[in-house]
CSV table of C-alpha atoms and ligand atoms in Angstrom, one decimal:
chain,number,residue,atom,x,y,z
A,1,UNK,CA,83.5,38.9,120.0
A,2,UNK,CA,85.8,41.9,121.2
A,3,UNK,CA,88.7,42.5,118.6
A,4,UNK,CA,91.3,44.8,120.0
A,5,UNK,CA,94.2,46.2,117.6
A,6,UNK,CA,97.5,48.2,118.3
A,7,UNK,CA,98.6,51.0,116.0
A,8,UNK,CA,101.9,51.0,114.1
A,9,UNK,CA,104.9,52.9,113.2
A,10,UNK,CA,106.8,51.2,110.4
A,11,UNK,CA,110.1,52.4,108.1
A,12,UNK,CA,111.5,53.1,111.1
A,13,UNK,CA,113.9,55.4,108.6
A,14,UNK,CA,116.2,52.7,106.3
A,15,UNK,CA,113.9,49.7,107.1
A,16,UNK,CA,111.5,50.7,104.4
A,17,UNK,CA,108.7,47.8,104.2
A,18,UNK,CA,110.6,46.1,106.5
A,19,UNK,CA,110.6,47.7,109.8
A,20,UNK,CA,107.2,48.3,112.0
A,21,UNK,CA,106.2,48.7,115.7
A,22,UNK,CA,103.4,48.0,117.6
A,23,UNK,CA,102.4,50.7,119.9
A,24,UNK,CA,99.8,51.2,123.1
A,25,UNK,CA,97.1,53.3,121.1
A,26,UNK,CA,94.2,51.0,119.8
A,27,UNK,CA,91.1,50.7,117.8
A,28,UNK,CA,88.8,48.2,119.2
A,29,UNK,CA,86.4,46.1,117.4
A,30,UNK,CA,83.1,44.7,119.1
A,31,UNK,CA,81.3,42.3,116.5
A,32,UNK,CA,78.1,40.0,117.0
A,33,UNK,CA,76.3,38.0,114.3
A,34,UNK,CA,73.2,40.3,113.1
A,35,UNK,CA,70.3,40.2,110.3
A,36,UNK,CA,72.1,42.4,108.4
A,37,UNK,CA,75.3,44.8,108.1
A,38,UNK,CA,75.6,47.4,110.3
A,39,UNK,CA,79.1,49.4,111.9
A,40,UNK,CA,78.3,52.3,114.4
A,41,UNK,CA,81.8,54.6,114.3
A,42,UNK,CA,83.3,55.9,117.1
A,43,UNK,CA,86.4,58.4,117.9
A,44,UNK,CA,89.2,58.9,114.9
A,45,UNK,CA,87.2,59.0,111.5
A,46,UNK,CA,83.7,58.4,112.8
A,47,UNK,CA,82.3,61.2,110.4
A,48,UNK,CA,84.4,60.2,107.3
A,49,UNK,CA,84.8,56.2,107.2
A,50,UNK,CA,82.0,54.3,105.2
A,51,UNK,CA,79.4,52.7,107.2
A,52,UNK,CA,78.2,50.0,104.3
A,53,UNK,CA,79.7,47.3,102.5
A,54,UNK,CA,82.9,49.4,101.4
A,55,UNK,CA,83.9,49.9,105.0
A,56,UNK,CA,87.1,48.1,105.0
A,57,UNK,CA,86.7,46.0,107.8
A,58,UNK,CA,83.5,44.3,106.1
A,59,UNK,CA,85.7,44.1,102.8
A,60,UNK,CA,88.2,41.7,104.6
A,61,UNK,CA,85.7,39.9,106.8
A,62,UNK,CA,83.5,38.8,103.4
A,63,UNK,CA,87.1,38.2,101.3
A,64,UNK,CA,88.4,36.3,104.3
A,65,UNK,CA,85.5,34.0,104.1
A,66,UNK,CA,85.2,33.5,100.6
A,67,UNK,CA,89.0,32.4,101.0
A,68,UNK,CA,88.7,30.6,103.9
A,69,UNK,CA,84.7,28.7,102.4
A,70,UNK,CA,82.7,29.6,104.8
A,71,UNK,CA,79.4,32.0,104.4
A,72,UNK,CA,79.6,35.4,105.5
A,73,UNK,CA,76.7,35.7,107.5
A,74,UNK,CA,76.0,39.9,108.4
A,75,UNK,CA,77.7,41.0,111.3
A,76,UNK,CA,77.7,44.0,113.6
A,77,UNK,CA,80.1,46.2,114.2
A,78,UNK,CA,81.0,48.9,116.6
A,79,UNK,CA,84.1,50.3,116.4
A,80,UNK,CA,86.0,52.6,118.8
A,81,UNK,CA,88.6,54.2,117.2
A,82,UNK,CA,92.0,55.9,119.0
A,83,UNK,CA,94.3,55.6,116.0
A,84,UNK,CA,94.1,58.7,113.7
A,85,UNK,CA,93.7,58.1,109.8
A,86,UNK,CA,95.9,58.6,106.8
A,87,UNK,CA,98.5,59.2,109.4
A,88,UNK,CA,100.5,56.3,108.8
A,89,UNK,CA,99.9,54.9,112.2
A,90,UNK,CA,98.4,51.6,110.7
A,91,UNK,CA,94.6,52.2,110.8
A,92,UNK,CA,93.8,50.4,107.6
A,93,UNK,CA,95.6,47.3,109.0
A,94,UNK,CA,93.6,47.5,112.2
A,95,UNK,CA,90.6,47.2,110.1
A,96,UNK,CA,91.7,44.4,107.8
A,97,UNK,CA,93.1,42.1,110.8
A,98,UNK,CA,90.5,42.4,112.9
A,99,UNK,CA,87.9,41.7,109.7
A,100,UNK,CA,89.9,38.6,109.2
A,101,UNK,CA,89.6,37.6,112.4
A,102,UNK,CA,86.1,38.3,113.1
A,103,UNK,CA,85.9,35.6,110.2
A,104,UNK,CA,88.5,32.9,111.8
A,105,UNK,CA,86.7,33.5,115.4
A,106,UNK,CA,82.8,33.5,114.4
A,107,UNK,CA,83.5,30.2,112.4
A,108,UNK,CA,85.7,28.7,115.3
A,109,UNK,CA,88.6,28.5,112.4
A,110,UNK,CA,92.4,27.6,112.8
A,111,UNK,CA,94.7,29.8,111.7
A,112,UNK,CA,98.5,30.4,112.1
A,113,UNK,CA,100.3,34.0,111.8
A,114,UNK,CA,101.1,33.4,108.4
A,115,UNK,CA,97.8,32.4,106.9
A,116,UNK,CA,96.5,35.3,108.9
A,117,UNK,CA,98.5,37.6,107.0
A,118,UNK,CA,98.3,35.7,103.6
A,119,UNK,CA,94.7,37.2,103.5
A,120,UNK,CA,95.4,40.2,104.9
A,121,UNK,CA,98.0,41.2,101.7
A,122,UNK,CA,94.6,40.6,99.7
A,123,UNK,CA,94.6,44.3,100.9
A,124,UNK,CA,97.3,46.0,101.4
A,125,UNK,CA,100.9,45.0,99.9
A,126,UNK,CA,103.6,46.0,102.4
A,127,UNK,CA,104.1,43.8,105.7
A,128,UNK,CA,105.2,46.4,108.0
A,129,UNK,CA,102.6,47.6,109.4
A,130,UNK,CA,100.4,44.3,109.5
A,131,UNK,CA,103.1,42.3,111.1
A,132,UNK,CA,103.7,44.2,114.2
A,133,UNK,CA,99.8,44.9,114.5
A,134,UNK,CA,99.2,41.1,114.6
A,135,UNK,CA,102.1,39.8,116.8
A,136,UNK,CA,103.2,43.0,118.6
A,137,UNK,CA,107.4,44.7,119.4
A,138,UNK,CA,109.3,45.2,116.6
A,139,UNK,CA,109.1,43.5,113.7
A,140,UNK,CA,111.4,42.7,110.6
A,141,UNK,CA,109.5,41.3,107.7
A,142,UNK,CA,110.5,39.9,104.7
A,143,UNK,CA,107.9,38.9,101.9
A,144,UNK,CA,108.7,35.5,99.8
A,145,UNK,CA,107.2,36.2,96.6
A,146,UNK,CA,103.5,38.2,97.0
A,147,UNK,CA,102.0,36.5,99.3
A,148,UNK,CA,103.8,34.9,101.9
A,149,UNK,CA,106.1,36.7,105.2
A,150,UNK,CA,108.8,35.6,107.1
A,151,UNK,CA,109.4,37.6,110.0
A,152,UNK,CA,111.4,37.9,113.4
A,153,UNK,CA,109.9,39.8,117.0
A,154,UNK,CA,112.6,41.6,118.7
A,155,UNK,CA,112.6,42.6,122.2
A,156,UNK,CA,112.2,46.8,122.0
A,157,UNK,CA,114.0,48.2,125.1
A,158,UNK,CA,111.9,49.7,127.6
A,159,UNK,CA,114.1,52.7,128.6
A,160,UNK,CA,113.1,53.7,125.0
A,161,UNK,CA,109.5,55.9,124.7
A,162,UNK,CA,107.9,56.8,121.7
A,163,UNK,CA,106.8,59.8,120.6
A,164,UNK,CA,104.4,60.8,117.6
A,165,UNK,CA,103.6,64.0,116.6
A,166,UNK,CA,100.3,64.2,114.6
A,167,UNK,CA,99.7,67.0,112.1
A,168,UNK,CA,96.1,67.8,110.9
A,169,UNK,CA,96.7,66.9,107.6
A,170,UNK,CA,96.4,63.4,106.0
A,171,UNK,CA,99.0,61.9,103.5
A,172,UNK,CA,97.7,59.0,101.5
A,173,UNK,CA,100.4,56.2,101.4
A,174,UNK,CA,99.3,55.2,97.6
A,175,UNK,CA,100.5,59.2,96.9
A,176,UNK,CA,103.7,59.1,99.6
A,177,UNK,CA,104.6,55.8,97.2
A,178,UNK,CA,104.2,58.1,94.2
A,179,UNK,CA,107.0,60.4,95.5
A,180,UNK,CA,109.3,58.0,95.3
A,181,UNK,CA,111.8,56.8,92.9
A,182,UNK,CA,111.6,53.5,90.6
A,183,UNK,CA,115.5,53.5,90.9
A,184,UNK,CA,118.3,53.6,93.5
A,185,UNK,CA,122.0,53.6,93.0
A,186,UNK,CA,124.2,51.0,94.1
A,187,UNK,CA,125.6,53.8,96.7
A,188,UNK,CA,121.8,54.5,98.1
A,189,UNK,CA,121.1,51.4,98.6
A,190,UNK,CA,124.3,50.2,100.4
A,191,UNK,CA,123.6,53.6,102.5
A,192,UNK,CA,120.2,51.9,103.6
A,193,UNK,CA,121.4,48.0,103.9
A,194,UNK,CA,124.2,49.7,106.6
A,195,UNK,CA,121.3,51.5,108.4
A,196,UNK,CA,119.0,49.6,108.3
A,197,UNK,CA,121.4,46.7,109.9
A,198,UNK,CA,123.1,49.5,112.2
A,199,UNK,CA,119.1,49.6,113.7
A,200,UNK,CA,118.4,46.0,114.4
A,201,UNK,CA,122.5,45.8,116.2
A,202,UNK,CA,122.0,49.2,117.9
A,203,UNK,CA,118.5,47.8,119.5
A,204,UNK,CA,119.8,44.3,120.7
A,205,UNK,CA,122.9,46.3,122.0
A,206,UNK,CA,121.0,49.0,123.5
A,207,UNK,CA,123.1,51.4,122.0
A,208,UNK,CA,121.0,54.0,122.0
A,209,UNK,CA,123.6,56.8,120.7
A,210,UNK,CA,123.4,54.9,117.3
A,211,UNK,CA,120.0,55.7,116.4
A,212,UNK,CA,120.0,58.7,114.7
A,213,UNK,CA,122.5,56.8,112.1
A,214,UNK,CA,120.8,54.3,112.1
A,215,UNK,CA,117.5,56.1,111.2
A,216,UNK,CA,119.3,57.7,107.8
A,217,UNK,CA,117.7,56.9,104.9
A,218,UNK,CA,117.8,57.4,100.7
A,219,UNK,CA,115.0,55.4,99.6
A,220,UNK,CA,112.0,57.6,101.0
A,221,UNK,CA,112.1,60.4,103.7
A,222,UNK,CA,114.2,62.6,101.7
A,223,UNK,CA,111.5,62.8,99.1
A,224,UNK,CA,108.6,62.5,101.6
A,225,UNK,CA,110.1,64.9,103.9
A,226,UNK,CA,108.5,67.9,101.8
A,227,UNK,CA,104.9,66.7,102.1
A,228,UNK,CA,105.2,66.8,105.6
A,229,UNK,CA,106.5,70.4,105.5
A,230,UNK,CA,108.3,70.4,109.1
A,231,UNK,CA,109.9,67.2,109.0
A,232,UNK,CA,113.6,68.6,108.8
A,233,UNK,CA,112.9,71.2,110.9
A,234,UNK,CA,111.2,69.0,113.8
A,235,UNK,CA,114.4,67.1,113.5
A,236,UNK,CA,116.8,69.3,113.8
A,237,UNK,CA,115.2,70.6,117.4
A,238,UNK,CA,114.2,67.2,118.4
A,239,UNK,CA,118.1,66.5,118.5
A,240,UNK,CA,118.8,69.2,120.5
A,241,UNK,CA,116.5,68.8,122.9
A,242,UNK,CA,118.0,65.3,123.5
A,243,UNK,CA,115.8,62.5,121.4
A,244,UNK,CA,117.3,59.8,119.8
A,245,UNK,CA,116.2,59.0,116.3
A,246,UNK,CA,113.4,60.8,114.7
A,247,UNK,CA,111.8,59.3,111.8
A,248,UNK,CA,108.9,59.6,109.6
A,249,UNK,CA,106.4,57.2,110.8
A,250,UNK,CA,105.2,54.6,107.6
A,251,UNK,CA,104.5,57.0,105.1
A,252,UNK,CA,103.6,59.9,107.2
A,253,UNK,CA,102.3,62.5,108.1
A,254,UNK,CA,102.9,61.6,111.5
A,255,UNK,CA,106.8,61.9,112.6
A,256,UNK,CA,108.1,59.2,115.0
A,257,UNK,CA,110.6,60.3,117.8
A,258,UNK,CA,112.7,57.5,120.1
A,259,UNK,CA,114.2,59.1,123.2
A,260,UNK,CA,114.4,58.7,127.5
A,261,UNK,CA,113.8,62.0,128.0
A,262,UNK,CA,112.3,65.7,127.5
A,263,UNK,CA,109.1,64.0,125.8
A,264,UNK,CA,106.8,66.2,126.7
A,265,UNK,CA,109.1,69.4,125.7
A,266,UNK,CA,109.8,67.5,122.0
A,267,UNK,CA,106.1,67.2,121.8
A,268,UNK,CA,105.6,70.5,122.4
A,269,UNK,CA,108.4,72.0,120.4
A,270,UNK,CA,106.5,70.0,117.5
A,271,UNK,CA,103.2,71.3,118.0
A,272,UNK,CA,104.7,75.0,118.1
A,273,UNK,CA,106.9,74.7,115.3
A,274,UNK,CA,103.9,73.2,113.4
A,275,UNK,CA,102.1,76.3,114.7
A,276,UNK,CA,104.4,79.0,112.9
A,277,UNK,CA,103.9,76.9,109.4
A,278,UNK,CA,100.2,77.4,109.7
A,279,UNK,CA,99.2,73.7,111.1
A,280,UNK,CA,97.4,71.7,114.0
A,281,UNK,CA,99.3,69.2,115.4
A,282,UNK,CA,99.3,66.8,118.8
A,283,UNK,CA,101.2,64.7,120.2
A,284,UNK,CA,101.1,61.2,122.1
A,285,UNK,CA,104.2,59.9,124.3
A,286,UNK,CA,103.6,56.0,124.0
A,287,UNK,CA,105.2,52.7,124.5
A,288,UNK,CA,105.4,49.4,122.4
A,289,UNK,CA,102.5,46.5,122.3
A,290,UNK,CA,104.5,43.8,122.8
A,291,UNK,CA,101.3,41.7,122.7
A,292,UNK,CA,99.5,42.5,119.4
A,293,UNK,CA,96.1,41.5,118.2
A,294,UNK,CA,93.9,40.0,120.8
A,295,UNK,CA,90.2,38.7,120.6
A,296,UNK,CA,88.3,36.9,122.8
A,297,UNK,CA,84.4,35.6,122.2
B,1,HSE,N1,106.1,51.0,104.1
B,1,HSE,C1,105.0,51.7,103.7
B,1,HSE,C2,105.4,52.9,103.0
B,1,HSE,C3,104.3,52.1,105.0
B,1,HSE,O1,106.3,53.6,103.4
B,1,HSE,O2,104.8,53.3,101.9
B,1,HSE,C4,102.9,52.3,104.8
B,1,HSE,O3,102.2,51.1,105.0
C-alpha cells in the first residue's frame, strides 16, 4: 500500500496545541508485507533516522496492532521523505499516522478519525499537528481528557500562501516545551483567548489585516523566540515587506509567514538575514492540503 502524508504548521501564534495546518510538502510511505523488517530512507533524514525496530513508523504500526489485536506481521518500508526534521513541520506525526494506517489497511480494518488519532496520542501528546496531517486545512483541536479530540476543519482562504523559512538547525519540541513556563497570569492568558479567537474570526472573515494580532502570543514564542535566534528580527522585515502574520511554526525552528505577496523576496530576506547570524536557511512558498492523509492498496 502507498501512504502519503502532508506536513504541518501548528501554534499558529496564540493557538498553542490547538491550531495546525496541513500544507503541500509530503513524506510518502510505500509498504508491502515482507519476511522480515526492513525501511530503505529517502530525502529529509535518510542518514540519521533509525532503520530497525526503533524507527518510529514501525513503533506505531506494532502498538497499533497490539491495540487494535491483530498480529504484526514484518513489513517493508520505503520512505521518501520532503518534510525536514526537528523542524516543527510535523515529521514525527507523518511517521506515526501513516504506521497506524499501514496497520488499519493491511488488516482491511475500520476506523473513524477519532480512533485513528486515539492511537496516535500513544505517541505524541499534542493534537495539532496530528489533526491537520490526517484530515487536512486548518484545524482547531481540543483534547477531552488524554485521549480523545474533538476538532473542527475550516476552510483556509486561498488568496493566503504560506511561507516557511527553514534554518539548519533542529530544535527538539520536548526542549522548546522546557522553555516554557508552568504558569500564566490571568492577563496572559486573556491576551491569548482574544488572539487566538481574533484568528479563527479574521480567517472566516477574510480579514486578512488582522493577522498579525491575531498571531500575538504570551504562552510560547516569546520564550522560544531566542532559540531560534532571528525570529524577531525576521519579523520585523517580513512586515515591511508586506506579509501578514508571521509565526513560529509548532515549536520551531522553522518560522511560518501568511501573506499575497513579495514571497519570494520574504524568503529571501530570511535566508540573508539568517546569513549575517552565521546560519543556513531555505525557504518553501506553499499552499494548504486541504485533503490530508491518503492511502490506497
Ligand atoms: N504545540 C506543540 C508545541 C507543537 O508547541 O510544543 C509541536 O508538536
Amino acid at each position: 500500500m502507498k501512504i502519503v502524508v502532508p506536513a504541518t504548521t501548528s501554534n499558529l501564534g496564540a493557538g498553542f496545541d490547538t491550531f495546525g495546518l496541513a500544507l503541500t510538502l509530503y513524506n510518502t510511505f510505500e509498504v508491502e508485507e515482507s519476511d522480515a523488517f526492513a525501511i530503505e530512507i529517502y530525502g529529509e533524514g535518510a542518514d540519521k533516522l533509525p532503520t530497525d525496530i526503533r524507527n518510529l513508523f514501525f513503533q506505531a504500526y506494532i502498538r497499533a496492532c497490539q491495540e487494535l489485536g491483530v498480529e504484526d506481521k514484518p513489513i517493508k518500508v520505503v520512505q521518501k521523505n520532503d518534510i525536514p526534521l526537528g523542524r516543527g513541520l510535523g515529521s514525527s506525526a507523518t511517521a506515526i499516522l501513516g504506521g497506524i494506517i499501514t496497520a488499519v489497511g493491511l488488516n482491511d480494518l475500520k476506523l473513524s478519525e477519532e480512533e485513528i488519532l486515539e492511537l496516535a496520542f500513544l505517541f505524541e501528546s499534542h493534537p495539532d499537528n496530528l489533526v491537520p496531517a490526517l484530515v487536512g486545512g486548518f484545524t482547531v483541536s481540543t483534547m477531552v481528557g488524554d485521549k480523545q479530540v474533538k476538532f473542527q476543519k475550516l476552510d483556509f482562504p486561498i488568496e493566503l500562501k504560506v511561507l516557511v523559512l527553514v534554518p539548519e538547525f533542529e530544535i527538539l519540541t520536548e526542549e522548546a516545551r522546557k522553555v516554557l513556563p508552568a504558569m500564566v497570569s490571568l492577563k496572559d492568558a486573556v491576551f491569548n483567548i482574544q488572539r487566538a479567537s481574533l484568528m479563527v474570526a479574521s480567517l472566516v472573515n477574510r480579514d486578512f489585516e488582522m493577522l498579525r494580532y491575531a498571531v500575538e502570543d504570551r504562552l510560547h514564542q516569546p520564550f522560544r523566540g531566542k532559540l531560534l535566534h532571528g525570529f524577531d528580527l525576521f519579523k520585523e522585515e517580513a512586515y515591511k515587506l508586506g506579509a501578514d502574520a508571521v509565526f513560529i511554526s509548532g515549536s520551531g525552528s522553522t518560522i511560518g509567514v501568511f501573506a499575497r505577496e513579495n514571497l519570494d523576496q520574504i524568503g529571501e530576506m530570511g535566508i540573508e538575514l539568517y546569513k549575517r547570524l552565521g546560519y543556513a536557511a531555505t525557504y518553501k512558498v506553499l499552499e494548504v492540503d486541504n485533503e490530508g492523509l491518503r492511502w490506497a492498496k
